[in-house]
JSON list of C-alpha atoms (C1' of nucleotides) in Angstrom, two decimals:
[
{"chain": "N", "resi": 148, "resn": "UNK", "atom": "CA", "xyz": [-20.19, 9.74, -25.23]},
{"chain": "N", "resi": 149, "resn": "UNK", "atom": "CA", "xyz": [-22.44, 11.88, -27.37]},
{"chain": "N", "resi": 150, "resn": "UNK", "atom": "CA", "xyz": [-24.62, 12.97, -24.49]},
{"chain": "N", "resi": 151, "resn": "UNK", "atom": "CA", "xyz": [-24.65, 16.73, -24.11]},
{"chain": "N", "resi": 152, "resn": "UNK", "atom": "CA", "xyz": [-24.42, 16.86, -20.35]},
{"chain": "N", "resi": 153, "resn": "UNK", "atom": "CA", "xyz": [-21.26, 18.75, -19.40]},
{"chain": "N", "resi": 154, "resn": "UNK", "atom": "CA", "xyz": [-21.37, 22.39, -18.37]},
{"chain": "N", "resi": 155, "resn": "UNK", "atom": "CA", "xyz": [-19.00, 24.96, -19.83]},
{"chain": "N", "resi": 156, "resn": "UNK", "atom": "CA", "xyz": [-17.08, 25.31, -16.57]},
{"chain": "N", "resi": 157, "resn": "UNK", "atom": "CA", "xyz": [-16.10, 21.65, -16.55]},
{"chain": "N", "resi": 158, "resn": "UNK", "atom": "CA", "xyz": [-15.38, 21.72, -20.27]},
{"chain": "N", "resi": 159, "resn": "UNK", "atom": "CA", "xyz": [-13.04, 24.61, -19.59]},
{"chain": "N", "resi": 160, "resn": "UNK", "atom": "CA", "xyz": [-11.25, 22.51, -16.96]},
{"chain": "N", "resi": 161, "resn": "UNK", "atom": "CA", "xyz": [-11.16, 19.48, -19.25]},
{"chain": "N", "resi": 162, "resn": "UNK", "atom": "CA", "xyz": [-9.77, 21.31, -22.28]},
{"chain": "N", "resi": 163, "resn": "UNK", "atom": "CA", "xyz": [-7.72, 24.04, -20.68]},
{"chain": "N", "resi": 164, "resn": "UNK", "atom": "CA", "xyz": [-9.56, 26.57, -22.85]},
{"chain": "N", "resi": 165, "resn": "UNK", "atom": "CA", "xyz": [-11.28, 29.65, -21.45]},
{"chain": "N", "resi": 166, "resn": "UNK", "atom": "CA", "xyz": [-15.05, 29.93, -21.56]},
{"chain": "N", "resi": 167, "resn": "UNK", "atom": "CA", "xyz": [-14.54, 32.84, -23.91]},
{"chain": "N", "resi": 168, "resn": "UNK", "atom": "CA", "xyz": [-12.73, 30.63, -26.39]},
{"chain": "N", "resi": 169, "resn": "UNK", "atom": "CA", "xyz": [-15.35, 27.89, -26.15]},
{"chain": "N", "resi": 170, "resn": "UNK", "atom": "CA", "xyz": [-18.19, 30.33, -26.78]},
{"chain": "N", "resi": 171, "resn": "UNK", "atom": "CA", "xyz": [-16.32, 31.94, -29.63]},
{"chain": "N", "resi": 172, "resn": "UNK", "atom": "CA", "xyz": [-15.81, 28.63, -31.42]},
{"chain": "N", "resi": 173, "resn": "UNK", "atom": "CA", "xyz": [-19.55, 28.13, -31.19]},
{"chain": "N", "resi": 174, "resn": "UNK", "atom": "CA", "xyz": [-20.17, 31.61, -32.59]},
{"chain": "N", "resi": 175, "resn": "UNK", "atom": "CA", "xyz": [-17.98, 30.62, -35.53]},
{"chain": "N", "resi": 176, "resn": "UNK", "atom": "CA", "xyz": [-19.97, 27.42, -36.05]},
{"chain": "N", "resi": 177, "resn": "UNK", "atom": "CA", "xyz": [-17.20, 25.04, -35.12]},
{"chain": "N", "resi": 178, "resn": "UNK", "atom": "CA", "xyz": [-19.02, 23.40, -32.24]},
{"chain": "N", "resi": 179, "resn": "UNK", "atom": "CA", "xyz": [-22.72, 22.88, -31.47]},
{"chain": "N", "resi": 180, "resn": "UNK", "atom": "CA", "xyz": [-23.53, 22.46, -27.79]},
{"chain": "N", "resi": 181, "resn": "UNK", "atom": "CA", "xyz": [-26.97, 21.60, -26.44]},
{"chain": "N", "resi": 182, "resn": "UNK", "atom": "CA", "xyz": [-28.77, 23.88, -24.01]},
{"chain": "N", "resi": 183, "resn": "UNK", "atom": "CA", "xyz": [-30.44, 23.31, -20.67]},
{"chain": "N", "resi": 184, "resn": "UNK", "atom": "CA", "xyz": [-33.90, 24.80, -20.07]},
{"chain": "N", "resi": 185, "resn": "UNK", "atom": "CA", "xyz": [-32.27, 27.82, -18.51]},
{"chain": "N", "resi": 186, "resn": "UNK", "atom": "CA", "xyz": [-30.06, 28.35, -21.56]},
{"chain": "N", "resi": 187, "resn": "UNK", "atom": "CA", "xyz": [-26.80, 26.95, -20.20]},
{"chain": "N", "resi": 188, "resn": "UNK", "atom": "CA", "xyz": [-24.57, 25.27, -22.80]},
{"chain": "N", "resi": 189, "resn": "UNK", "atom": "CA", "xyz": [-24.10, 21.51, -22.46]},
{"chain": "N", "resi": 190, "resn": "UNK", "atom": "CA", "xyz": [-21.35, 19.55, -24.16]},
{"chain": "N", "resi": 191, "resn": "UNK", "atom": "CA", "xyz": [-20.54, 15.89, -24.85]},
{"chain": "N", "resi": 192, "resn": "UNK", "atom": "CA", "xyz": [-17.17, 14.21, -24.44]},
{"chain": "N", "resi": 193, "resn": "UNK", "atom": "CA", "xyz": [-16.96, 14.23, -28.20]},
{"chain": "N", "resi": 194, "resn": "UNK", "atom": "CA", "xyz": [-17.34, 17.99, -28.11]},
{"chain": "N", "resi": 195, "resn": "UNK", "atom": "CA", "xyz": [-14.53, 18.18, -25.59]},
{"chain": "N", "resi": 196, "resn": "UNK", "atom": "CA", "xyz": [-12.20, 16.33, -27.96]},
{"chain": "N", "resi": 197, "resn": "UNK", "atom": "CA", "xyz": [-13.35, 18.46, -30.85]},
{"chain": "N", "resi": 198, "resn": "UNK", "atom": "CA", "xyz": [-12.62, 21.63, -28.90]},
{"chain": "N", "resi": 199, "resn": "UNK", "atom": "CA", "xyz": [-9.08, 20.50, -28.19]},
{"chain": "N", "resi": 200, "resn": "UNK", "atom": "CA", "xyz": [-8.62, 19.71, -31.86]},
{"chain": "N", "resi": 201, "resn": "UNK", "atom": "CA", "xyz": [-9.95, 23.10, -32.90]},
{"chain": "N", "resi": 202, "resn": "UNK", "atom": "CA", "xyz": [-7.59, 24.87, -30.56]},
{"chain": "N", "resi": 203, "resn": "UNK", "atom": "CA", "xyz": [-4.66, 22.79, -31.82]},
{"chain": "N", "resi": 204, "resn": "UNK", "atom": "CA", "xyz": [-5.44, 23.70, -35.40]},
{"chain": "N", "resi": 205, "resn": "UNK", "atom": "CA", "xyz": [-5.76, 27.37, -34.55]},
{"chain": "N", "resi": 206, "resn": "UNK", "atom": "CA", "xyz": [-2.36, 27.29, -32.90]},
{"chain": "N", "resi": 207, "resn": "UNK", "atom": "CA", "xyz": [-1.07, 25.64, -36.08]},
{"chain": "N", "resi": 208, "resn": "UNK", "atom": "CA", "xyz": [-2.09, 28.74, -38.00]},
{"chain": "N", "resi": 209, "resn": "UNK", "atom": "CA", "xyz": [-5.54, 27.82, -39.28]},
{"chain": "N", "resi": 210, "resn": "UNK", "atom": "CA", "xyz": [-8.47, 30.25, -39.09]},
{"chain": "N", "resi": 211, "resn": "UNK", "atom": "CA", "xyz": [-11.87, 29.44, -37.63]},
{"chain": "N", "resi": 212, "resn": "UNK", "atom": "CA", "xyz": [-13.64, 29.55, -41.00]},
{"chain": "N", "resi": 213, "resn": "UNK", "atom": "CA", "xyz": [-11.26, 26.86, -42.25]},
{"chain": "N", "resi": 214, "resn": "UNK", "atom": "CA", "xyz": [-12.30, 24.49, -39.51]},
{"chain": "N", "resi": 215, "resn": "UNK", "atom": "CA", "xyz": [-16.01, 24.11, -40.22]},
{"chain": "N", "resi": 216, "resn": "UNK", "atom": "CA", "xyz": [-17.16, 20.48, -40.12]},
{"chain": "N", "resi": 217, "resn": "UNK", "atom": "CA", "xyz": [-18.53, 19.83, -43.67]},
{"chain": "N", "resi": 218, "resn": "UNK", "atom": "CA", "xyz": [-15.40, 21.11, -45.36]},
{"chain": "N", "resi": 219, "resn": "UNK", "atom": "CA", "xyz": [-17.07, 22.71, -48.35]},
{"chain": "N", "resi": 220, "resn": "UNK", "atom": "CA", "xyz": [-20.64, 22.21, -49.76]},
{"chain": "N", "resi": 221, "resn": "UNK", "atom": "CA", "xyz": [-21.46, 25.63, -48.35]},
{"chain": "N", "resi": 222, "resn": "UNK", "atom": "CA", "xyz": [-21.99, 27.74, -51.43]},
{"chain": "N", "resi": 223, "resn": "UNK", "atom": "CA", "xyz": [-22.16, 25.27, -54.28]},
{"chain": "W", "resi": 64, "resn": "UNK", "atom": "CA", "xyz": [-17.43, 7.06, -18.13]},
{"chain": "W", "resi": 65, "resn": "UNK", "atom": "CA", "xyz": [-16.06, 7.50, -14.64]},
{"chain": "W", "resi": 66, "resn": "UNK", "atom": "CA", "xyz": [-15.44, 11.21, -15.07]},
{"chain": "W", "resi": 67, "resn": "UNK", "atom": "CA", "xyz": [-17.33, 13.24, -12.50]},
{"chain": "W", "resi": 68, "resn": "UNK", "atom": "CA", "xyz": [-18.52, 15.98, -14.79]},
{"chain": "W", "resi": 69, "resn": "UNK", "atom": "CA", "xyz": [-22.31, 16.04, -14.75]},
{"chain": "W", "resi": 70, "resn": "UNK", "atom": "CA", "xyz": [-24.22, 18.55, -12.64]},
{"chain": "W", "resi": 71, "resn": "UNK", "atom": "CA", "xyz": [-27.10, 17.48, -10.40]},
{"chain": "W", "resi": 72, "resn": "UNK", "atom": "CA", "xyz": [-29.68, 19.15, -12.63]},
{"chain": "W", "resi": 73, "resn": "UNK", "atom": "CA", "xyz": [-28.74, 17.01, -15.64]},
{"chain": "W", "resi": 74, "resn": "UNK", "atom": "CA", "xyz": [-28.48, 13.93, -13.45]},
{"chain": "W", "resi": 75, "resn": "UNK", "atom": "CA", "xyz": [-32.00, 14.64, -12.30]},
{"chain": "W", "resi": 76, "resn": "UNK", "atom": "CA", "xyz": [-33.14, 14.77, -15.94]},
{"chain": "W", "resi": 77, "resn": "UNK", "atom": "CA", "xyz": [-31.19, 11.62, -16.79]},
{"chain": "W", "resi": 78, "resn": "UNK", "atom": "CA", "xyz": [-32.49, 9.55, -13.89]},
{"chain": "W", "resi": 79, "resn": "UNK", "atom": "CA", "xyz": [-35.92, 11.00, -13.36]},
{"chain": "W", "resi": 80, "resn": "UNK", "atom": "CA", "xyz": [-35.06, 11.44, -9.68]},
{"chain": "W", "resi": 81, "resn": "UNK", "atom": "CA", "xyz": [-35.46, 14.72, -7.82]},
{"chain": "W", "resi": 82, "resn": "UNK", "atom": "CA", "xyz": [-32.39, 16.59, -6.62]},
{"chain": "W", "resi": 83, "resn": "UNK", "atom": "CA", "xyz": [-33.66, 15.94, -3.13]},
{"chain": "W", "resi": 84, "resn": "UNK", "atom": "CA", "xyz": [-33.49, 12.19, -3.68]},
{"chain": "W", "resi": 85, "resn": "UNK", "atom": "CA", "xyz": [-30.05, 12.37, -5.22]},
{"chain": "W", "resi": 86, "resn": "UNK", "atom": "CA", "xyz": [-28.68, 14.40, -2.31]},
{"chain": "W", "resi": 87, "resn": "UNK", "atom": "CA", "xyz": [-30.33, 12.11, 0.19]},
{"chain": "W", "resi": 88, "resn": "UNK", "atom": "CA", "xyz": [-28.70, 9.02, -1.30]},
{"chain": "W", "resi": 89, "resn": "UNK", "atom": "CA", "xyz": [-25.40, 10.76, -0.89]},
{"chain": "W", "resi": 90, "resn": "UNK", "atom": "CA", "xyz": [-26.19, 11.62, 2.70]},
{"chain": "W", "resi": 91, "resn": "UNK", "atom": "CA", "xyz": [-26.85, 7.92, 3.25]},
{"chain": "W", "resi": 92, "resn": "UNK", "atom": "CA", "xyz": [-23.49, 7.02, 1.69]},
{"chain": "W", "resi": 93, "resn": "UNK", "atom": "CA", "xyz": [-24.90, 5.27, -1.34]},
{"chain": "W", "resi": 94, "resn": "UNK", "atom": "CA", "xyz": [-23.29, 7.54, -3.89]},
{"chain": "W", "resi": 95, "resn": "UNK", "atom": "CA", "xyz": [-20.13, 9.66, -3.85]},
{"chain": "W", "resi": 96, "resn": "UNK", "atom": "CA", "xyz": [-20.13, 12.60, -6.24]},
{"chain": "W", "resi": 97, "resn": "UNK", "atom": "CA", "xyz": [-17.15, 14.86, -6.87]},
{"chain": "W", "resi": 98, "resn": "UNK", "atom": "CA", "xyz": [-17.33, 18.58, -6.21]},
{"chain": "W", "resi": 99, "resn": "UNK", "atom": "CA", "xyz": [-16.49, 21.63, -8.32]},
{"chain": "W", "resi": 100, "resn": "UNK", "atom": "CA", "xyz": [-14.44, 24.42, -6.73]},
{"chain": "W", "resi": 101, "resn": "UNK", "atom": "CA", "xyz": [-17.64, 26.17, -5.84]},
{"chain": "W", "resi": 102, "resn": "UNK", "atom": "CA", "xyz": [-19.00, 23.10, -4.10]},
{"chain": "W", "resi": 103, "resn": "UNK", "atom": "CA", "xyz": [-21.40, 21.89, -6.79]},
{"chain": "W", "resi": 104, "resn": "UNK", "atom": "CA", "xyz": [-21.85, 18.11, -6.96]},
{"chain": "W", "resi": 105, "resn": "UNK", "atom": "CA", "xyz": [-20.49, 16.41, -10.10]},
{"chain": "W", "resi": 106, "resn": "UNK", "atom": "CA", "xyz": [-21.46, 12.90, -11.19]},
{"chain": "W", "resi": 107, "resn": "UNK", "atom": "CA", "xyz": [-20.20, 10.32, -13.68]},
{"chain": "W", "resi": 108, "resn": "UNK", "atom": "CA", "xyz": [-22.34, 8.21, -16.03]},
{"chain": "W", "resi": 109, "resn": "UNK", "atom": "CA", "xyz": [-21.60, 5.32, -13.72]},
{"chain": "W", "resi": 110, "resn": "UNK", "atom": "CA", "xyz": [-23.11, 7.30, -10.88]},
{"chain": "W", "resi": 111, "resn": "UNK", "atom": "CA", "xyz": [-26.18, 7.94, -13.00]},
{"chain": "W", "resi": 112, "resn": "UNK", "atom": "CA", "xyz": [-26.67, 4.18, -13.47]},
{"chain": "W", "resi": 113, "resn": "UNK", "atom": "CA", "xyz": [-26.01, 3.57, -9.82]},
{"chain": "W", "resi": 114, "resn": "UNK", "atom": "CA", "xyz": [-28.65, 6.13, -8.85]},
{"chain": "W", "resi": 115, "resn": "UNK", "atom": "CA", "xyz": [-31.25, 4.44, -11.00]},
{"chain": "W", "resi": 116, "resn": "UNK", "atom": "CA", "xyz": [-30.36, 1.12, -9.43]},
{"chain": "W", "resi": 117, "resn": "UNK", "atom": "CA", "xyz": [-30.62, 2.55, -5.93]},
{"chain": "W", "resi": 118, "resn": "UNK", "atom": "CA", "xyz": [-34.04, 3.97, -6.64]},
{"chain": "W", "resi": 119, "resn": "UNK", "atom": "CA", "xyz": [-35.17, 0.66, -8.14]},
{"chain": "W", "resi": 120, "resn": "UNK", "atom": "CA", "xyz": [-34.07, -1.22, -5.04]},
{"chain": "W", "resi": 121, "resn": "UNK", "atom": "CA", "xyz": [-35.80, 1.25, -2.77]},
{"chain": "W", "resi": 122, "resn": "UNK", "atom": "CA", "xyz": [-39.02, 0.82, -4.70]},
{"chain": "W", "resi": 123, "resn": "UNK", "atom": "CA", "xyz": [-38.54, -2.92, -4.26]},
{"chain": "W", "resi": 124, "resn": "UNK", "atom": "CA", "xyz": [-38.71, -2.43, -0.52]},
{"chain": "W", "resi": 125, "resn": "UNK", "atom": "CA", "xyz": [-35.05, -2.15, 0.43]},
{"chain": "W", "resi": 126, "resn": "UNK", "atom": "CA", "xyz": [-33.81, 0.51, 2.84]},
{"chain": "W", "resi": 127, "resn": "UNK", "atom": "CA", "xyz": [-30.92, 2.86, 2.19]},
{"chain": "W", "resi": 128, "resn": "UNK", "atom": "CA", "xyz": [-28.66, 1.26, 4.80]},
{"chain": "W", "resi": 129, "resn": "UNK", "atom": "CA", "xyz": [-29.07, -2.05, 2.99]},
{"chain": "W", "resi": 130, "resn": "UNK", "atom": "CA", "xyz": [-27.71, -0.61, -0.22]},
{"chain": "W", "resi": 131, "resn": "UNK", "atom": "CA", "xyz": [-24.24, 0.47, 0.86]},
{"chain": "W", "resi": 132, "resn": "UNK", "atom": "CA", "xyz": [-21.54, -0.55, -1.63]},
{"chain": "W", "resi": 133, "resn": "UNK", "atom": "CA", "xyz": [-19.18, -2.81, 0.38]},
{"chain": "W", "resi": 134, "resn": "UNK", "atom": "CA", "xyz": [-22.00, -5.02, 1.58]},
{"chain": "W", "resi": 135, "resn": "UNK", "atom": "CA", "xyz": [-20.62, -5.76, 5.02]},
{"chain": "W", "resi": 136, "resn": "UNK", "atom": "CA", "xyz": [-17.05, -5.28, 6.35]},
{"chain": "W", "resi": 137, "resn": "UNK", "atom": "CA", "xyz": [-18.40, -2.31, 8.29]},
{"chain": "W", "resi": 138, "resn": "UNK", "atom": "CA", "xyz": [-18.17, -3.43, 11.87]},
{"chain": "W", "resi": 139, "resn": "UNK", "atom": "CA", "xyz": [-16.11, -6.62, 11.79]},
{"chain": "Z", "resi": 47, "resn": "DC", "atom": "C1'", "xyz": [-9.07, 37.66, -35.99]},
{"chain": "Z", "resi": 48, "resn": "DG", "atom": "C1'", "xyz": [-9.06, 35.47, -31.65]},
{"chain": "Z", "resi": 49, "resn": "DT", "atom": "C1'", "xyz": [-9.30, 36.52, -26.99]},
{"chain": "Z", "resi": 50, "resn": "DG", "atom": "C1'", "xyz": [-9.56, 39.37, -22.45]},
{"chain": "Z", "resi": 51, "resn": "DT", "atom": "C1'", "xyz": [-12.49, 41.78, -19.34]},
{"chain": "Z", "resi": 52, "resn": "DA", "atom": "C1'", "xyz": [-16.05, 44.42, -16.59]},
{"chain": "Z", "resi": 53, "resn": "DA", "atom": "C1'", "xyz": [-21.38, 44.56, -16.24]},
{"chain": "Z", "resi": 54, "resn": "DG", "atom": "C1'", "xyz": [-25.92, 43.22, -14.91]},
{"chain": "Z", "resi": 55, "resn": "DG", "atom": "C1'", "xyz": [-29.18, 39.71, -15.01]},
{"chain": "Z", "resi": 56, "resn": "DA", "atom": "C1'", "xyz": [-30.99, 35.09, -14.83]},
{"chain": "Z", "resi": 57, "resn": "DA", "atom": "C1'", "xyz": [-30.57, 30.24, -13.70]},
{"chain": "Z", "resi": 58, "resn": "DT", "atom": "C1'", "xyz": [-28.25, 26.69, -10.71]},
{"chain": "Z", "resi": 59, "resn": "DT", "atom": "C1'", "xyz": [-26.89, 24.62, -6.62]},
{"chain": "Z", "resi": 60, "resn": "DC", "atom": "C1'", "xyz": [-25.91, 24.60, -1.67]},
{"chain": "Z", "resi": 61, "resn": "DT", "atom": "C1'", "xyz": [-27.15, 23.92, 3.28]},
{"chain": "Z", "resi": 62, "resn": "DG", "atom": "C1'", "xyz": [-30.15, 23.45, 7.32]},
{"chain": "Z", "resi": 63, "resn": "DA", "atom": "C1'", "xyz": [-34.79, 23.17, 8.68]},
{"chain": "Z", "resi": 64, "resn": "DC", "atom": "C1'", "xyz": [-39.70, 22.02, 9.21]},
{"chain": "Z", "resi": 65, "resn": "DA", "atom": "C1'", "xyz": [-43.18, 18.67, 7.58]},
{"chain": "Z", "resi": 66, "resn": "DC", "atom": "C1'", "xyz": [-45.43, 14.01, 7.10]},
{"chain": "Z", "resi": 67, "resn": "DG", "atom": "C1'", "xyz": [-45.65, 9.59, 8.73]},
{"chain": "G", "resi": 230, "resn": "DC", "atom": "C1'", "xyz": [-37.59, 6.52, 6.58]},
{"chain": "G", "resi": 231, "resn": "DG", "atom": "C1'", "xyz": [-37.65, 8.73, 2.28]},
{"chain": "G", "resi": 232, "resn": "DT", "atom": "C1'", "xyz": [-39.08, 12.82, 0.21]},
{"chain": "G", "resi": 233, "resn": "DG", "atom": "C1'", "xyz": [-41.35, 17.65, -0.42]},
{"chain": "G", "resi": 234, "resn": "DT", "atom": "C1'", "xyz": [-40.82, 22.48, 0.19]},
{"chain": "G", "resi": 235, "resn": "DA", "atom": "C1'", "xyz": [-39.75, 27.47, 1.32]},
{"chain": "G", "resi": 236, "resn": "DA", "atom": "C1'", "xyz": [-35.41, 30.38, 2.53]},
{"chain": "G", "resi": 237, "resn": "DG", "atom": "C1'", "xyz": [-31.30, 32.92, 1.82]},
{"chain": "G", "resi": 238, "resn": "DG", "atom": "C1'", "xyz": [-26.85, 32.81, 0.06]},
{"chain": "G", "resi": 239, "resn": "DA", "atom": "C1'", "xyz": [-23.12, 31.68, -3.04]},
{"chain": "G", "resi": 240, "resn": "DA", "atom": "C1'", "xyz": [-21.42, 30.08, -7.44]},
{"chain": "G", "resi": 241, "resn": "DT", "atom": "C1'", "xyz": [-22.38, 29.54, -12.50]},
{"chain": "G", "resi": 242, "resn": "DT", "atom": "C1'", "xyz": [-23.52, 30.98, -16.93]},
{"chain": "G", "resi": 243, "resn": "DC", "atom": "C1'", "xyz": [-25.56, 34.19, -20.26]},
{"chain": "G", "resi": 244, "resn": "DT", "atom": "C1'", "xyz": [-25.41, 38.14, -23.53]},
{"chain": "G", "resi": 245, "resn": "DG", "atom": "C1'", "xyz": [-23.66, 42.37, -25.66]},
{"chain": "G", "resi": 246, "resn": "DA", "atom": "C1'", "xyz": [-19.97, 45.50, -25.56]},
{"chain": "G", "resi": 247, "resn": "DC", "atom": "C1'", "xyz": [-15.45, 47.75, -25.54]},
{"chain": "G", "resi": 248, "resn": "DA", "atom": "C1'", "xyz": [-10.50, 46.67, -26.18]},
{"chain": "G", "resi": 249, "resn": "DC", "atom": "C1'", "xyz": [-6.25, 45.27, -28.81]},
{"chain": "G", "resi": 250, "resn": "DG", "atom": "C1'", "xyz": [-4.33, 44.57, -33.04]}
]
DNA sequence: CGTGTAAGGAATTCTGACACG
DNA sequence: CGTGTAAGGAATTCTGACACG
């Protein structure tokens, strides 16, 4: 379930999110996909669930920087 | 685990088999991958295990036609 | 801020075939 | 029989940018 083996196209199908959204969440450090030799992003099923959750939260009014994993412990 | 979401390249990495072997086993009806809209083969983790098993059997001397799922119920 | 899109390139996968044995 | 490879095309994904707001 933690194997990073799913391509972004399938993840898009699975989550209903656009590839743009998925890449943006990575840019904002909310998700950390693996990469194939060629550089293609690879996700796990856990990542898929996490992506759905992120999108839900965003629709609830949260901002990307509020959804980082750790929670705090960033600057102290 | 039964979700057909893994591309043939990753399956090749996961199983150690070449893409040629993986496609050949499909041609011989030993494995049944899904397809993306564009026609790319998509496999499940179950398929990955099945592929390893198929290759093991072949190395043990079996032939592809002896490894079909059903077992018999083909011509009677 | 979060997301859409057009742009050009690079990597991936597909099929049918010839090869060996 | 099971697998390797070169061949050309089609689909996938990548990055950086401009856009809106």
